[in-house]
Amino acid sequence: MNRPDGNINTVANAITITGGSLVAKGLREGIDTPTGLALVAAGRAADLIDGPTARARHEDSDLGAILDASFDKVGCAAIAFSMYRKDIVPTPVFIGMATQNLANGVATAK
């Protein structure tokens, strides 16, 4: 059960922020480079453990859920845009990715 008060200083939130930071650093390195791709993959992998960590440590909160969802949506959109800019994905695929992220973001906000 989410607590509305939420503390930003939790292990789970640190994992979320670290994951987002790794994605950002990977995109600066270049998603089309081995280092950049590894950093992006590590950042996205962090998203697989932040939620279970929050629940296991009883750190789950509405604030943490909002933080996690925000980092997820922004990170995925940035990855899609970076792949589009590097000509890794064609325009229709990018539009599909962008539309899906936008729909997810709106649904999450609601």
PDB file of C-alpha atoms in Angstrom:
ATOM      1  CA  MET A   1       0.000   0.000   0.000  1.00  0.00           C
ATOM      2  CA  ASN A   2       1.410   3.370  -0.963  1.00  0.00           C
ATOM      3  CA  ARG A   3       1.926   5.920   1.759  1.00  0.00           C
ATOM      4  CA  PRO A   4       0.981   9.426   0.629  1.00  0.00           C
ATOM      5  CA  ASP A   5       3.703  11.072   2.718  1.00  0.00           C
ATOM      6  CA  GLY A   6       6.633   9.393   0.932  1.00  0.00           C
ATOM      7  CA  ASN A   7      10.252  10.108   1.734  1.00  0.00           C
ATOM      8  CA  ILE A   8      12.498  11.045  -1.177  1.00  0.00           C
ATOM      9  CA  ASN A   9      15.563   9.701   0.665  1.00  0.00           C
ATOM     10  CA  THR A  10      15.075   5.975   0.134  1.00  0.00           C
ATOM     11  CA  VAL A  11      17.180   3.221  -1.400  1.00  0.00           C
ATOM     12  CA  ALA A  12      14.494   2.599  -4.033  1.00  0.00           C
ATOM     13  CA  ASN A  13      14.405   6.255  -5.082  1.00  0.00           C
ATOM     14  CA  ALA A  14      18.207   6.284  -5.230  1.00  0.00           C
ATOM     15  CA  ILE A  15      18.013   3.314  -7.617  1.00  0.00           C
ATOM     16  CA  THR A  16      15.443   5.179  -9.744  1.00  0.00           C
ATOM     17  CA  ILE A  17      17.577   8.322  -9.906  1.00  0.00           C
ATOM     18  CA  THR A  18      20.757   6.334 -10.580  1.00  0.00           C
ATOM     19  CA  GLY A  19      19.018   4.475 -13.409  1.00  0.00           C
ATOM     20  CA  GLY A  20      17.842   7.735 -14.954  1.00  0.00           C
ATOM     21  CA  SER A  21      21.318   9.190 -14.635  1.00  0.00           C
ATOM     22  CA  LEU A  22      22.851   6.161 -16.357  1.00  0.00           C
ATOM     23  CA  VAL A  23      20.392   6.508 -19.244  1.00  0.00           C
ATOM     24  CA  ALA A  24      21.221  10.211 -19.581  1.00  0.00           C
ATOM     25  CA  LYS A  25      24.968   9.538 -19.510  1.00  0.00           C
ATOM     26  CA  GLY A  26      24.570   6.722 -22.040  1.00  0.00           C
ATOM     27  CA  LEU A  27      22.664   8.979 -24.405  1.00  0.00           C
ATOM     28  CA  ARG A  28      25.375  11.651 -24.098  1.00  0.00           C
ATOM     29  CA  GLU A  29      27.989   8.997 -24.935  1.00  0.00           C
ATOM     30  CA  GLY A  30      25.854   7.952 -27.886  1.00  0.00           C
ATOM     31  CA  ILE A  31      23.313   5.172 -28.077  1.00  0.00           C
ATOM     32  CA  ASP A  32      25.178   3.935 -31.143  1.00  0.00           C
ATOM     33  CA  THR A  33      28.394   3.297 -29.172  1.00  0.00           C
ATOM     34  CA  PRO A  34      29.136   0.245 -27.021  1.00  0.00           C
ATOM     35  CA  THR A  35      29.667   2.394 -23.911  1.00  0.00           C
ATOM     36  CA  GLY A  36      26.515   4.410 -24.482  1.00  0.00           C
ATOM     37  CA  LEU A  37      24.416   1.335 -25.135  1.00  0.00           C
ATOM     38  CA  ALA A  38      25.797  -0.405 -22.016  1.00  0.00           C
ATOM     39  CA  LEU A  39      25.001   2.631 -19.854  1.00  0.00           C
ATOM     40  CA  VAL A  40      21.471   2.902 -21.266  1.00  0.00           C
ATOM     41  CA  ALA A  41      20.912  -0.831 -20.714  1.00  0.00           C
ATOM     42  CA  ALA A  42      22.179  -0.601 -17.132  1.00  0.00           C
ATOM     43  CA  GLY A  43      19.958   2.396 -16.480  1.00  0.00           C
ATOM     44  CA  ARG A  44      16.888   0.643 -17.807  1.00  0.00           C
ATOM     45  CA  ALA A  45      17.798  -2.516 -15.848  1.00  0.00           C
ATOM     46  CA  ALA A  46      17.695  -0.432 -12.668  1.00  0.00           C
ATOM     47  CA  ASP A  47      14.005   0.070 -13.378  1.00  0.00           C
ATOM     48  CA  LEU A  48      13.494  -3.662 -12.895  1.00  0.00           C
ATOM     49  CA  ILE A  49      14.677  -3.519  -9.293  1.00  0.00           C
ATOM     50  CA  ASP A  50      13.506  -0.167  -7.916  1.00  0.00           C
ATOM     51  CA  GLY A  51       9.883  -1.243  -7.390  1.00  0.00           C
ATOM     52  CA  PRO A  52      10.652  -4.622  -5.801  1.00  0.00           C
ATOM     53  CA  THR A  53      13.274  -2.907  -3.628  1.00  0.00           C
ATOM     54  CA  ALA A  54      10.732  -0.330  -2.458  1.00  0.00           C
ATOM     55  CA  ARG A  55       8.234  -3.032  -1.538  1.00  0.00           C
ATOM     56  CA  ALA A  56      10.801  -5.292   0.150  1.00  0.00           C
ATOM     57  CA  ARG A  57      12.124  -2.389   2.242  1.00  0.00           C
ATOM     58  CA  HIS A  58       8.639  -0.970   2.914  1.00  0.00           C
ATOM     59  CA  GLU A  59       9.670   2.244   1.163  1.00  0.00           C
ATOM     60  CA  ASP A  60       6.855   2.296  -1.382  1.00  0.00           C
ATOM     61  CA  SER A  61       5.044   5.604  -1.547  1.00  0.00           C
ATOM     62  CA  ASP A  62       3.041   7.708  -3.954  1.00  0.00           C
ATOM     63  CA  LEU A  63       6.043  10.022  -4.249  1.00  0.00           C
ATOM     64  CA  GLY A  64       8.308   7.113  -5.201  1.00  0.00           C
ATOM     65  CA  ALA A  65       5.772   5.846  -7.740  1.00  0.00           C
ATOM     66  CA  ILE A  66       5.553   9.292  -9.354  1.00  0.00           C
ATOM     67  CA  LEU A  67       9.342   9.599  -9.405  1.00  0.00           C
ATOM     68  CA  ASP A  68       9.714   6.145 -10.964  1.00  0.00           C
ATOM     69  CA  ALA A  69       7.028   6.723 -13.594  1.00  0.00           C
ATOM     70  CA  SER A  70       8.457  10.132 -14.492  1.00  0.00           C
ATOM     71  CA  PHE A  71      11.991   8.802 -14.945  1.00  0.00           C
ATOM     72  CA  ASP A  72      10.632   5.865 -16.960  1.00  0.00           C
ATOM     73  CA  LYS A  73       8.608   7.991 -19.381  1.00  0.00           C
ATOM     74  CA  VAL A  74      11.264  10.667 -19.861  1.00  0.00           C
ATOM     75  CA  GLY A  75      14.017   8.054 -20.230  1.00  0.00           C
ATOM     76  CA  CYS A  76      12.104   5.998 -22.794  1.00  0.00           C
ATOM     77  CA  ALA A  77      11.168   9.090 -24.784  1.00  0.00           C
ATOM     78  CA  ALA A  78      14.798  10.279 -24.746  1.00  0.00           C
ATOM     79  CA  ILE A  79      16.006   6.860 -25.909  1.00  0.00           C
ATOM     80  CA  ALA A  80      13.473   6.829 -28.750  1.00  0.00           C
ATOM     81  CA  PHE A  81      14.424  10.357 -29.818  1.00  0.00           C
ATOM     82  CA  SER A  82      18.140   9.551 -29.652  1.00  0.00           C
ATOM     83  CA  MET A  83      17.637   6.450 -31.791  1.00  0.00           C
ATOM     84  CA  TYR A  84      15.644   8.515 -34.284  1.00  0.00           C
ATOM     85  CA  ARG A  85      18.303  11.253 -34.422  1.00  0.00           C
ATOM     86  CA  LYS A  86      21.043   8.667 -34.981  1.00  0.00           C
ATOM     87  CA  ASP A  87      18.945   7.154 -37.791  1.00  0.00           C
ATOM     88  CA  ILE A  88      18.758   3.827 -35.945  1.00  0.00           C
ATOM     89  CA  VAL A  89      14.980   3.595 -36.285  1.00  0.00           C
ATOM     90  CA  PRO A  90      12.862   4.768 -39.226  1.00  0.00           C
ATOM     91  CA  THR A  91      10.342   7.584 -38.806  1.00  0.00           C
ATOM     92  CA  PRO A  92       7.240   5.340 -38.532  1.00  0.00           C
ATOM     93  CA  VAL A  93       8.860   3.327 -35.734  1.00  0.00           C
ATOM     94  CA  PHE A  94       9.849   6.522 -33.913  1.00  0.00           C
ATOM     95  CA  ILE A  95       6.302   7.876 -34.237  1.00  0.00           C
ATOM     96  CA  GLY A  96       4.959   4.618 -32.808  1.00  0.00           C
ATOM     97  CA  MET A  97       7.407   4.745 -29.900  1.00  0.00           C
ATOM     98  CA  ALA A  98       6.628   8.400 -29.220  1.00  0.00           C
ATOM     99  CA  THR A  99       2.873   7.777 -29.367  1.00  0.00           C
ATOM    100  CA  GLN A 100       3.128   4.839 -26.988  1.00  0.00           C
ATOM    101  CA  ASN A 101       5.199   6.865 -24.498  1.00  0.00           C
ATOM    102  CA  LEU A 102       2.786   9.787 -24.726  1.00  0.00           C
ATOM    103  CA  ALA A 103      -0.214   7.505 -24.141  1.00  0.00           C
ATOM    104  CA  ASN A 104       1.591   5.836 -21.222  1.00  0.00           C
ATOM    105  CA  GLY A 105       2.437   9.232 -19.739  1.00  0.00           C
ATOM    106  CA  VAL A 106      -1.160  10.432 -19.962  1.00  0.00           C
ATOM    107  CA  ALA A 107      -2.499   7.178 -18.497  1.00  0.00           C
ATOM    108  CA  THR A 108       0.032   7.333 -15.658  1.00  0.00           C
ATOM    109  CA  ALA A 109      -0.872  10.952 -14.889  1.00  0.00           C
ATOM    110  CA  LYS A 110      -4.559  10.071 -14.690  1.00  0.00           C
TER     111      LYS A 110
END
